[in-house]
Coordinates of C-alpha atoms in Angstrom, one line a residue:
Chain A
M1 CA 0.0 0.0 0.0
D2 CA 1.2 3.5 -0.8
F3 CA 2.5 5.0 2.4
K4 CA 1.0 8.4 1.5
E5 CA -2.5 6.9 1.6
S6 CA -2.1 4.4 4.5
G7 CA -4.7 3.8 7.2
F8 CA -2.4 5.8 9.6
M9 CA -2.5 8.8 7.3
Y10 CA -6.3 8.6 7.2
L11 CA -6.3 8.4 11.0
L12 CA -4.3 11.7 11.2
G13 CA -6.7 13.3 8.7
G14 CA -9.6 12.1 10.9
L15 CA -8.0 13.6 14.0
V16 CA -7.7 17.0 12.2
V17 CA -11.4 16.9 11.4
V18 CA -12.3 16.1 15.0
F19 CA -9.9 18.9 16.3
I20 CA -11.2 21.6 14.0
T21 CA -14.9 20.6 14.5
A22 CA -14.5 20.6 18.3
Q23 CA -12.7 24.0 18.4
S24 CA -15.3 25.6 16.1
L25 CA -18.2 24.2 18.1
F26 CA -16.6 25.6 21.3
F27 CA -16.4 29.1 19.9
M28 CA -19.8 28.8 18.4
R29 CA -21.4 27.7 21.7
K30 CA -19.8 30.6 23.6
A31 CA -20.8 33.1 21.0
W32 CA -24.3 31.7 20.9
S33 CA -24.7 32.1 24.7
H34 CA -23.4 35.7 24.6
G35 CA -25.7 36.5 21.6
K36 CA -28.7 35.4 23.7
E37 CA -27.4 37.6 26.6
L38 CA -27.2 40.5 24.2
G39 CA -30.8 39.9 23.1
L40 CA -30.1 38.5 19.6
S41 CA -33.0 36.2 18.6
S42 CA -32.5 32.4 18.2
A43 CA -34.0 32.8 14.7
M44 CA -31.3 35.2 13.7
L45 CA -28.5 33.0 15.1
K46 CA -29.9 30.0 13.3
K47 CA -30.2 31.9 10.1
T48 CA -26.6 33.0 10.5
V49 CA -25.5 29.3 10.7
A50 CA -27.7 28.2 7.8
S51 CA -26.6 31.0 5.5
S52 CA -23.0 30.5 6.4
I53 CA -23.2 26.8 5.6
L54 CA -24.8 27.6 2.2
F55 CA -22.2 30.3 1.6
T56 CA -19.4 27.8 2.3
V57 CA -20.4 24.9 0.1
A58 CA -19.1 26.2 -3.2
P59 CA -15.7 27.5 -1.9
A60 CA -15.3 24.2 0.0
L61 CA -15.8 22.2 -3.1
A62 CA -13.3 24.5 -4.8
I63 CA -10.7 23.7 -2.0
L64 CA -11.5 20.0 -2.5
A65 CA -10.7 20.3 -6.2
T66 CA -7.2 21.8 -5.4
V67 CA -6.6 19.0 -2.9
I68 CA -7.2 16.5 -5.7
T69 CA -5.0 18.2 -8.2
I70 CA -1.9 18.1 -6.0
A71 CA -2.7 14.6 -4.7
G72 CA -0.9 13.2 -7.7
A73 CA 2.4 14.2 -6.1
L74 CA 1.7 14.0 -2.3
G75 CA -1.3 11.6 -2.1
L76 CA -4.7 12.8 -0.9
V77 CA -4.2 12.9 2.8
L78 CA -1.3 15.3 3.4
P79 CA -2.9 18.0 1.1
W80 CA -6.2 17.4 2.8
I81 CA -4.6 17.9 6.3
R82 CA -2.6 21.0 5.2
L83 CA -5.6 22.6 3.5
S84 CA -7.8 22.0 6.5
M85 CA -5.4 23.7 8.9
I86 CA -4.1 27.2 8.0
G87 CA -4.3 26.0 4.4
N88 CA -3.8 28.0 1.3
I89 CA -3.1 26.3 -2.0
G90 CA -0.5 28.7 -3.2
Y91 CA 1.6 28.5 0.0
E92 CA 1.3 24.7 0.4
V93 CA 2.4 24.0 -3.1
T94 CA 5.3 26.5 -2.8
A95 CA 6.4 25.0 0.5
A96 CA 6.3 21.4 -0.9
H97 CA 8.0 22.5 -4.1
S98 CA 10.8 24.2 -2.1
T99 CA 11.3 21.0 0.0
L100 CA 11.6 18.9 -3.1
E101 CA 14.1 21.3 -4.6
S102 CA 16.2 21.1 -1.5
F103 CA 16.5 17.4 -2.2
G104 CA 17.6 18.2 -5.7
I105 CA 14.2 17.1 -7.3
L106 CA 13.8 19.8 -9.9
G107 CA 10.5 18.6 -11.3
G108 CA 8.8 19.5 -8.0
L109 CA 5.2 18.6 -7.6
N110 CA 4.9 17.6 -11.3
L111 CA 6.2 14.2 -10.2
E112 CA 4.9 11.7 -7.6
V113 CA 6.8 11.8 -4.3
K114 CA 7.9 8.2 -3.7
D115 CA 10.6 8.7 -1.1
K116 CA 9.4 8.6 2.5
T117 CA 12.1 10.9 3.7
V118 CA 11.2 13.5 1.1
F119 CA 7.5 13.2 2.0
A120 CA 8.2 13.6 5.7
A121 CA 10.4 16.7 5.0
A122 CA 7.6 18.2 2.9
A123 CA 5.2 17.7 5.8
W124 CA 7.6 19.5 8.2
V125 CA 8.3 22.5 5.8
M126 CA 4.6 22.9 4.9
T127 CA 3.8 22.9 8.7
I128 CA 6.6 25.2 9.9
G129 CA 6.1 27.5 6.9
S130 CA 2.5 28.2 7.9
V131 CA 2.6 28.4 11.7
M132 CA 3.5 32.0 12.0
P133 CA -0.1 33.2 12.6
L134 CA -0.5 30.8 15.6
L135 CA 2.6 32.4 17.2
L136 CA 1.4 35.9 16.5
L137 CA -2.3 35.5 17.6
P138 CA -1.7 34.9 21.3
L139 CA 0.9 37.6 21.5
F140 CA -0.6 40.4 19.4
L141 CA -4.2 40.0 18.4
K142 CA -5.6 41.9 21.4
K143 CA -3.3 44.8 20.8
I144 CA -3.9 44.8 17.1
Q145 CA -7.6 44.9 17.5
N146 CA -7.4 47.8 20.0
K147 CA -4.9 50.0 18.1
I148 CA -3.3 49.0 14.8
G149 CA -6.6 48.1 13.2
K150 CA -7.7 51.7 13.1
T151 CA -4.4 52.8 11.5
V152 CA -4.6 50.0 8.9
T153 CA -8.2 50.9 8.0
A154 CA -6.8 54.4 7.1
N155 CA -4.1 52.8 4.9
A156 CA -6.2 49.9 3.7
K157 CA -5.4 50.6 0.0
W158 CA -1.7 50.4 0.5
A159 CA -1.9 47.3 2.7
D160 CA -4.1 45.5 0.2
L161 CA -1.7 46.5 -2.6
M162 CA 1.4 45.2 -0.8
A163 CA -0.3 41.9 0.1
A164 CA -1.3 41.4 -3.5
A165 CA 2.2 42.4 -4.7
A166 CA 3.8 39.9 -2.4
F167 CA 1.6 37.1 -3.7
I168 CA 2.0 38.2 -7.3
G169 CA 5.8 38.0 -6.8
L170 CA 5.4 34.4 -5.6
I171 CA 3.2 33.5 -8.5
A172 CA 5.6 35.2 -11.0
A173 CA 8.4 32.9 -10.0
F174 CA 6.4 29.8 -10.9
I175 CA 5.0 31.4 -14.1
A176 CA 8.6 32.3 -15.2
R177 CA 9.7 28.7 -14.4
A178 CA 6.9 27.3 -16.7
I179 CA 8.1 29.7 -19.5
A180 CA 11.8 29.5 -19.2
G181 CA 13.0 27.1 -16.4
A182 CA 15.1 24.0 -16.9
G183 CA 14.0 20.7 -15.3
D184 CA 16.0 17.5 -14.6
K185 CA 17.8 16.4 -17.8
N186 CA 16.9 12.8 -17.1
I187 CA 13.1 13.4 -16.7
V188 CA 10.7 14.1 -19.5
G189 CA 8.0 16.6 -18.8
D190 CA 9.3 18.5 -15.8
G191 CA 11.0 21.5 -17.5
A192 CA 9.6 24.5 -19.4
G193 CA 8.5 23.5 -22.9
F194 CA 5.6 23.3 -25.3
L195 CA 3.3 21.5 -23.0
S196 CA 4.0 23.7 -19.9
V197 CA 3.4 26.9 -21.8
C198 CA 0.2 25.6 -23.4
T199 CA -1.0 24.6 -20.0
L200 CA -0.1 27.9 -18.5
I201 CA -1.8 30.0 -21.2
S202 CA -4.9 27.7 -21.1
A203 CA -5.2 28.1 -17.4
M204 CA -5.0 31.9 -17.6
L205 CA -7.5 32.1 -20.5
F206 CA -9.9 29.8 -18.8
M207 CA -9.7 31.8 -15.6
L208 CA -10.2 35.1 -17.3
A209 CA -13.2 33.7 -19.2
L210 CA -14.8 32.0 -16.2
Q211 CA -14.4 35.1 -14.1
R212 CA -16.1 37.2 -16.8
L213 CA -18.9 34.6 -17.1
S214 CA -19.4 34.7 -13.3
K215 CA -20.3 38.3 -13.5
I216 CA -23.4 37.5 -15.5
P217 CA -26.6 37.6 -13.4
H218 CA -27.9 34.1 -12.3
I219 CA -24.5 32.5 -12.8
E220 CA -22.6 34.3 -10.0
W221 CA -22.4 30.9 -8.3
L222 CA -19.6 30.1 -10.8
E223 CA -17.2 32.6 -9.2
P224 CA -15.7 30.5 -6.4
F225 CA -15.3 27.6 -8.9
A226 CA -13.4 29.7 -11.4
M227 CA -9.9 28.9 -10.0
P228 CA -10.2 25.1 -9.6
L229 CA -12.2 24.7 -12.8
S230 CA -9.5 26.6 -14.7
M231 CA -6.9 24.4 -13.2
L232 CA -8.7 21.2 -14.1
L233 CA -9.6 22.4 -17.6
A234 CA -5.9 23.4 -18.3
M235 CA -4.8 20.0 -17.0
G236 CA -7.3 18.5 -19.4
V237 CA -5.7 20.5 -22.2
A238 CA -2.3 19.1 -21.3
M239 CA -3.8 15.6 -21.3
L240 CA -5.4 16.1 -24.7
L241 CA -2.3 17.6 -26.3
A242 CA -0.2 14.8 -25.0
Q243 CA -2.6 12.4 -26.8
I244 CA -2.9 14.1 -30.1
L245 CA 0.4 15.9 -30.7
P246 CA 3.4 14.1 -32.2
Q247 CA 5.6 12.7 -29.4
N248 CA 8.6 15.0 -30.1
L249 CA 6.4 18.2 -29.9
A250 CA 4.5 17.1 -26.8
T251 CA 7.7 16.3 -24.9
L252 CA 9.7 19.3 -26.3
E253 CA 11.5 21.1 -23.4
W254 CA 13.5 24.1 -24.7
R255 CA 15.6 24.6 -21.6
G256 CA 16.3 20.9 -21.0
Chain B
M1 CA -13.8 44.5 37.7
G2 CA -15.3 41.5 35.9
K3 CA -13.8 40.4 32.6
T4 CA -15.7 41.4 29.5
Y5 CA -16.8 39.0 26.7
F6 CA -13.8 40.3 24.6
D7 CA -11.4 39.4 27.4
R8 CA -12.8 35.9 27.7
V9 CA -12.6 35.4 23.9
H10 CA -9.0 36.4 23.9
R11 CA -8.3 34.0 26.7
W12 CA -10.0 31.1 24.9
G13 CA -8.3 32.2 21.7
K14 CA -4.8 32.1 23.2
I15 CA -5.4 28.6 24.5
S16 CA -6.9 27.4 21.2
S17 CA -4.0 28.9 19.2
L18 CA -1.3 27.3 21.4
T19 CA -3.2 24.0 21.3
S20 CA -3.5 24.2 17.5
L21 CA 0.3 25.0 17.3
V22 CA 1.2 21.8 19.3
F23 CA -1.4 19.7 17.4
M24 CA 0.1 20.9 14.0
F25 CA 3.6 20.0 15.0
L26 CA 2.5 16.6 16.2
I27 CA 1.4 15.7 12.6
P28 CA 4.8 15.7 10.9
L29 CA 6.3 14.2 14.0
A30 CA 3.7 11.3 13.9
I31 CA 4.5 10.8 10.2
C32 CA 8.2 10.6 11.0
V33 CA 7.7 8.1 13.8
H34 CA 5.2 6.0 11.8
L35 CA 7.4 5.9 8.6
D36 CA 10.6 5.6 10.7
V37 CA 12.3 8.3 8.6
W38 CA 14.0 11.4 10.0
P39 CA 14.7 13.9 7.2
P40 CA 18.1 15.7 7.7
A41 CA 17.6 19.1 9.4
T42 CA 19.6 20.8 6.7
T43 CA 17.1 19.8 4.0
I44 CA 14.2 21.1 6.1
F45 CA 16.1 24.2 6.7
N46 CA 17.0 24.6 3.0
G47 CA 13.3 24.2 2.2
L48 CA 12.2 26.7 4.8
I49 CA 14.8 29.4 4.1
K50 CA 13.3 30.0 0.7
I51 CA 9.7 30.4 1.9
V52 CA 9.7 31.7 5.5
P53 CA 10.8 35.3 4.8
L54 CA 7.8 35.7 2.5
F55 CA 5.2 33.6 4.3
W56 CA 5.9 35.0 7.7
T57 CA 5.9 38.6 6.5
V58 CA 2.6 38.0 4.7
A59 CA 1.2 36.4 7.9
V60 CA 1.9 39.7 9.7
I61 CA 0.3 41.8 7.0
E62 CA -2.8 39.4 6.8
L63 CA -3.3 39.5 10.6
I64 CA -3.1 43.3 10.7
T65 CA -5.4 43.6 7.7
Y66 CA -8.0 41.0 8.5
A67 CA -8.3 41.1 12.3
P68 CA -10.3 44.3 12.5
M69 CA -12.8 43.0 10.1
L70 CA -13.1 39.4 11.4
G71 CA -13.5 40.2 15.1
A72 CA -11.6 38.4 17.9
G73 CA -13.3 35.0 17.9
G74 CA -13.5 35.0 14.1
T75 CA -9.8 35.8 13.7
Y76 CA -8.7 33.0 16.1
L77 CA -10.8 30.5 14.2
S78 CA -10.0 31.8 10.7
F79 CA -6.2 31.7 11.2
V80 CA -6.4 28.1 12.5
T81 CA -8.5 26.8 9.6
G82 CA -7.1 29.0 6.8
N83 CA -8.6 30.0 3.5
I84 CA -9.3 33.4 4.9
S85 CA -9.5 35.8 1.9
N86 CA -11.4 33.4 -0.3
L87 CA -13.8 32.1 2.3
K88 CA -13.8 33.0 6.0
L89 CA -13.6 36.8 5.5
P90 CA -16.4 37.1 2.9
C91 CA -18.5 34.6 4.9
G92 CA -18.1 36.6 8.2
L93 CA -18.8 40.0 6.4
N94 CA -21.8 38.5 4.6
A95 CA -23.3 37.2 7.9
M96 CA -22.8 40.6 9.7
H97 CA -24.3 42.4 6.7
N98 CA -27.3 40.1 6.7
A99 CA -27.8 40.5 10.5
D100 CA -27.4 44.2 10.2
V101 CA -24.6 44.4 12.8
R102 CA -21.2 46.0 12.5
P103 CA -17.7 44.7 13.0
N104 CA -16.0 45.6 16.3
T105 CA -19.3 45.6 18.3
E106 CA -20.3 42.8 20.6
E107 CA -23.2 41.8 18.3
G108 CA -20.8 41.8 15.3
E109 CA -18.4 39.7 17.3
V110 CA -21.1 37.1 18.0
I111 CA -22.4 36.9 14.5
S112 CA -18.9 36.8 12.9
T113 CA -17.8 34.0 15.3
I114 CA -20.9 31.9 14.7
A115 CA -20.6 32.4 10.9
I116 CA -16.9 31.5 10.7
A117 CA -17.3 28.5 13.0
A118 CA -20.2 27.2 10.8
S119 CA -18.0 27.8 7.7
A120 CA -15.0 26.0 9.2
I121 CA -17.0 22.9 10.2
T122 CA -18.7 22.8 6.7
T123 CA -15.4 23.1 4.9
T124 CA -13.7 20.4 7.0
V125 CA -16.6 18.0 6.5
I126 CA -16.9 18.6 2.7
I127 CA -13.2 18.1 2.1
A128 CA -13.1 15.0 4.3
I129 CA -16.1 13.4 2.4
G130 CA -14.5 14.3 -0.9
V131 CA -11.2 12.8 0.0
L132 CA -12.8 9.5 1.1
L133 CA -14.8 9.4 -2.2
F134 CA -11.8 10.0 -4.4
S135 CA -9.3 7.8 -2.6
P136 CA -10.2 4.5 -4.6
V137 CA -9.7 6.1 -8.0
L138 CA -6.7 8.3 -7.6
P139 CA -3.9 5.7 -7.9
M140 CA -5.3 4.6 -11.3
M141 CA -5.4 8.2 -12.5
T142 CA -1.8 9.0 -11.5
A143 CA -0.1 5.7 -12.6
E144 CA 2.7 5.9 -15.2
G145 CA 1.2 5.4 -18.7
S146 CA -2.3 6.5 -17.6
P147 CA -3.8 9.1 -20.0
F148 CA -4.2 11.3 -16.9
A149 CA -0.5 11.3 -16.1
P150 CA 0.5 14.3 -18.4
A151 CA -2.2 16.3 -16.6
F152 CA -0.7 15.7 -13.2
Q153 CA 2.8 16.5 -14.6
Q154 CA 1.5 20.0 -15.5
V155 CA -0.1 20.8 -12.2
I156 CA 2.2 23.7 -11.5
P157 CA 1.6 25.7 -14.7
A158 CA -2.1 25.0 -14.4
L159 CA -2.3 26.1 -10.8
F160 CA -0.2 29.3 -11.1
G161 CA -1.6 30.2 -14.4
A162 CA -5.1 30.2 -12.9
L163 CA -4.0 31.9 -9.7
G164 CA -2.0 34.4 -11.8
A165 CA -4.9 35.3 -14.1
G166 CA -7.1 36.0 -11.0
Y167 CA -4.5 38.6 -9.8
F168 CA -3.8 39.8 -13.3
A169 CA -7.5 40.7 -13.6
K170 CA -7.4 42.8 -10.5
H171 CA -3.8 44.2 -10.5
R172 CA -2.8 44.3 -14.1
K173 CA -0.3 47.2 -13.7
I174 CA 1.8 45.5 -11.1
F175 CA 1.7 42.0 -12.7
F176 CA 4.1 42.2 -15.6
L177 CA 7.3 43.5 -14.0
P178 CA 7.9 40.5 -11.6
V179 CA 7.0 37.9 -14.3
A180 CA 9.3 39.6 -16.8
M181 CA 12.1 39.8 -14.2
G182 CA 11.7 36.0 -13.5
V183 CA 11.9 35.1 -17.2
V184 CA 15.0 37.3 -17.7
V185 CA 16.8 35.7 -14.8
L186 CA 16.0 32.2 -16.1
L187 CA 17.2 33.1 -19.6
F188 CA 20.6 33.6 -18.0
V189 CA 20.4 30.9 -15.3
P190 CA 17.8 28.3 -16.6
D191 CA 18.1 25.9 -13.6
F192 CA 17.5 28.7 -11.0
Q193 CA 15.0 27.0 -8.7
A194 CA 11.6 28.4 -8.0
G195 CA 12.2 28.7 -4.2
T196 CA 15.2 30.9 -4.9
L197 CA 13.7 32.8 -7.7
I198 CA 10.8 33.9 -5.4
F199 CA 13.2 36.2 -3.5
I200 CA 13.9 38.2 -6.6
T201 CA 10.4 38.3 -8.0
V202 CA 8.8 39.2 -4.7
A203 CA 11.3 42.0 -4.1
V204 CA 10.8 43.4 -7.6
S205 CA 7.0 43.1 -7.2
L206 CA 6.9 44.9 -3.9
A207 CA 9.3 47.6 -5.1
G208 CA 7.4 48.1 -8.3
A209 CA 4.0 48.3 -6.5
H210 CA 5.3 50.7 -3.9
I211 CA 6.7 53.1 -6.5
M212 CA 3.5 52.9 -8.6
Y213 CA 1.5 53.7 -5.4
K214 CA 3.7 56.6 -4.5
K215 CA 3.3 58.0 -8.1
N216 CA -0.5 57.4 -7.9
M217 CA -0.3 55.0 -10.8
V218 CA -2.4 52.3 -9.1

């Protein structure tokens, strides 16, 4: 049995589900009691729960889709765990990719991880890379809410822009690699080439088109699905091109 | 003087954050013990050194930006379960809007916490059910020679192409410079790894965006 999908890994995933559910229920119960003390009606509180569940279904399915797309490299359970706790697809993939590179695996998550040590290292890097908020919250949240929040609200545009710029910088590195990066000379399909550029362009075009479609009245529900759908459709394009193109073109990697 | 509801939320939040921190570290530790493998500290360090400067800085920015909108309970829960900007924040704001309450009031705090807790549970359950349903078919899809294999080999361009287009649509003016810089660097050093390249592209992106902001171009 694949060690990435063993019963033990599923047990860990199950524990994460129990942990998050218990913690969320605790906060919900405390907030509910205080809401009643404040005079908020049960009907309003129940409506809040129901509408939040409905609001969440589509984005949660979108997160599930991203778990499945990176499962080819890391199995289903580790991405499931990581995207359930402080998860963010861009960060998790970058952290795993960075770990694989530190082992000299240039193809990164385009290839299945078969080495247990590499897999365990990826789990550590993904975890340590994302724990900063849990260190900051107990120390600073109370102060932030009392003071800094007011200042940031005044500079909200600059703060938004810098957060977006940091993330764009991260994305840019991977886009550039798909256009002009070299892979492992012994492995076919891991470096920049015809297929990687076609996949990149398809993903961008699908995303722009789906985002535009989701602005049309009555199909706004499409919006949270635009990202994972674009990913899956672009991966479909890669699959199709690999089937119909001549072998030498489909496997062409211009930087090796 | 008795403790206010906010004081109590912060006390519970501190306990839950620290418990979550310990729980998170137990997962890779359990994987190492179970698989009986202990990755060399240097490889973990080399993996981390490329991402931590960016991730941890963004964590500070996100905390400062989101906390005033999410409320105390909502912030503690959101930062444990993640997916804040794409799910927890809009969910919390939507619930407060529907209930006609404002952030940073006790009513807003209550509604935001309940909404985000409901959202966190729903997300966790949906992903868990989906993973269990997909687990039997995934090995066949990713096997060598499977028609699906080329699709999984192109995960990175597909993911970052889609993510990139989302940001391109909103921040067109600051998008091109870091991408162009990344490509130029790779033209000279084609095997420059993504983890290292990030340092350059993020620095260029932040500098470019800051200059454009100062010149009122964005």
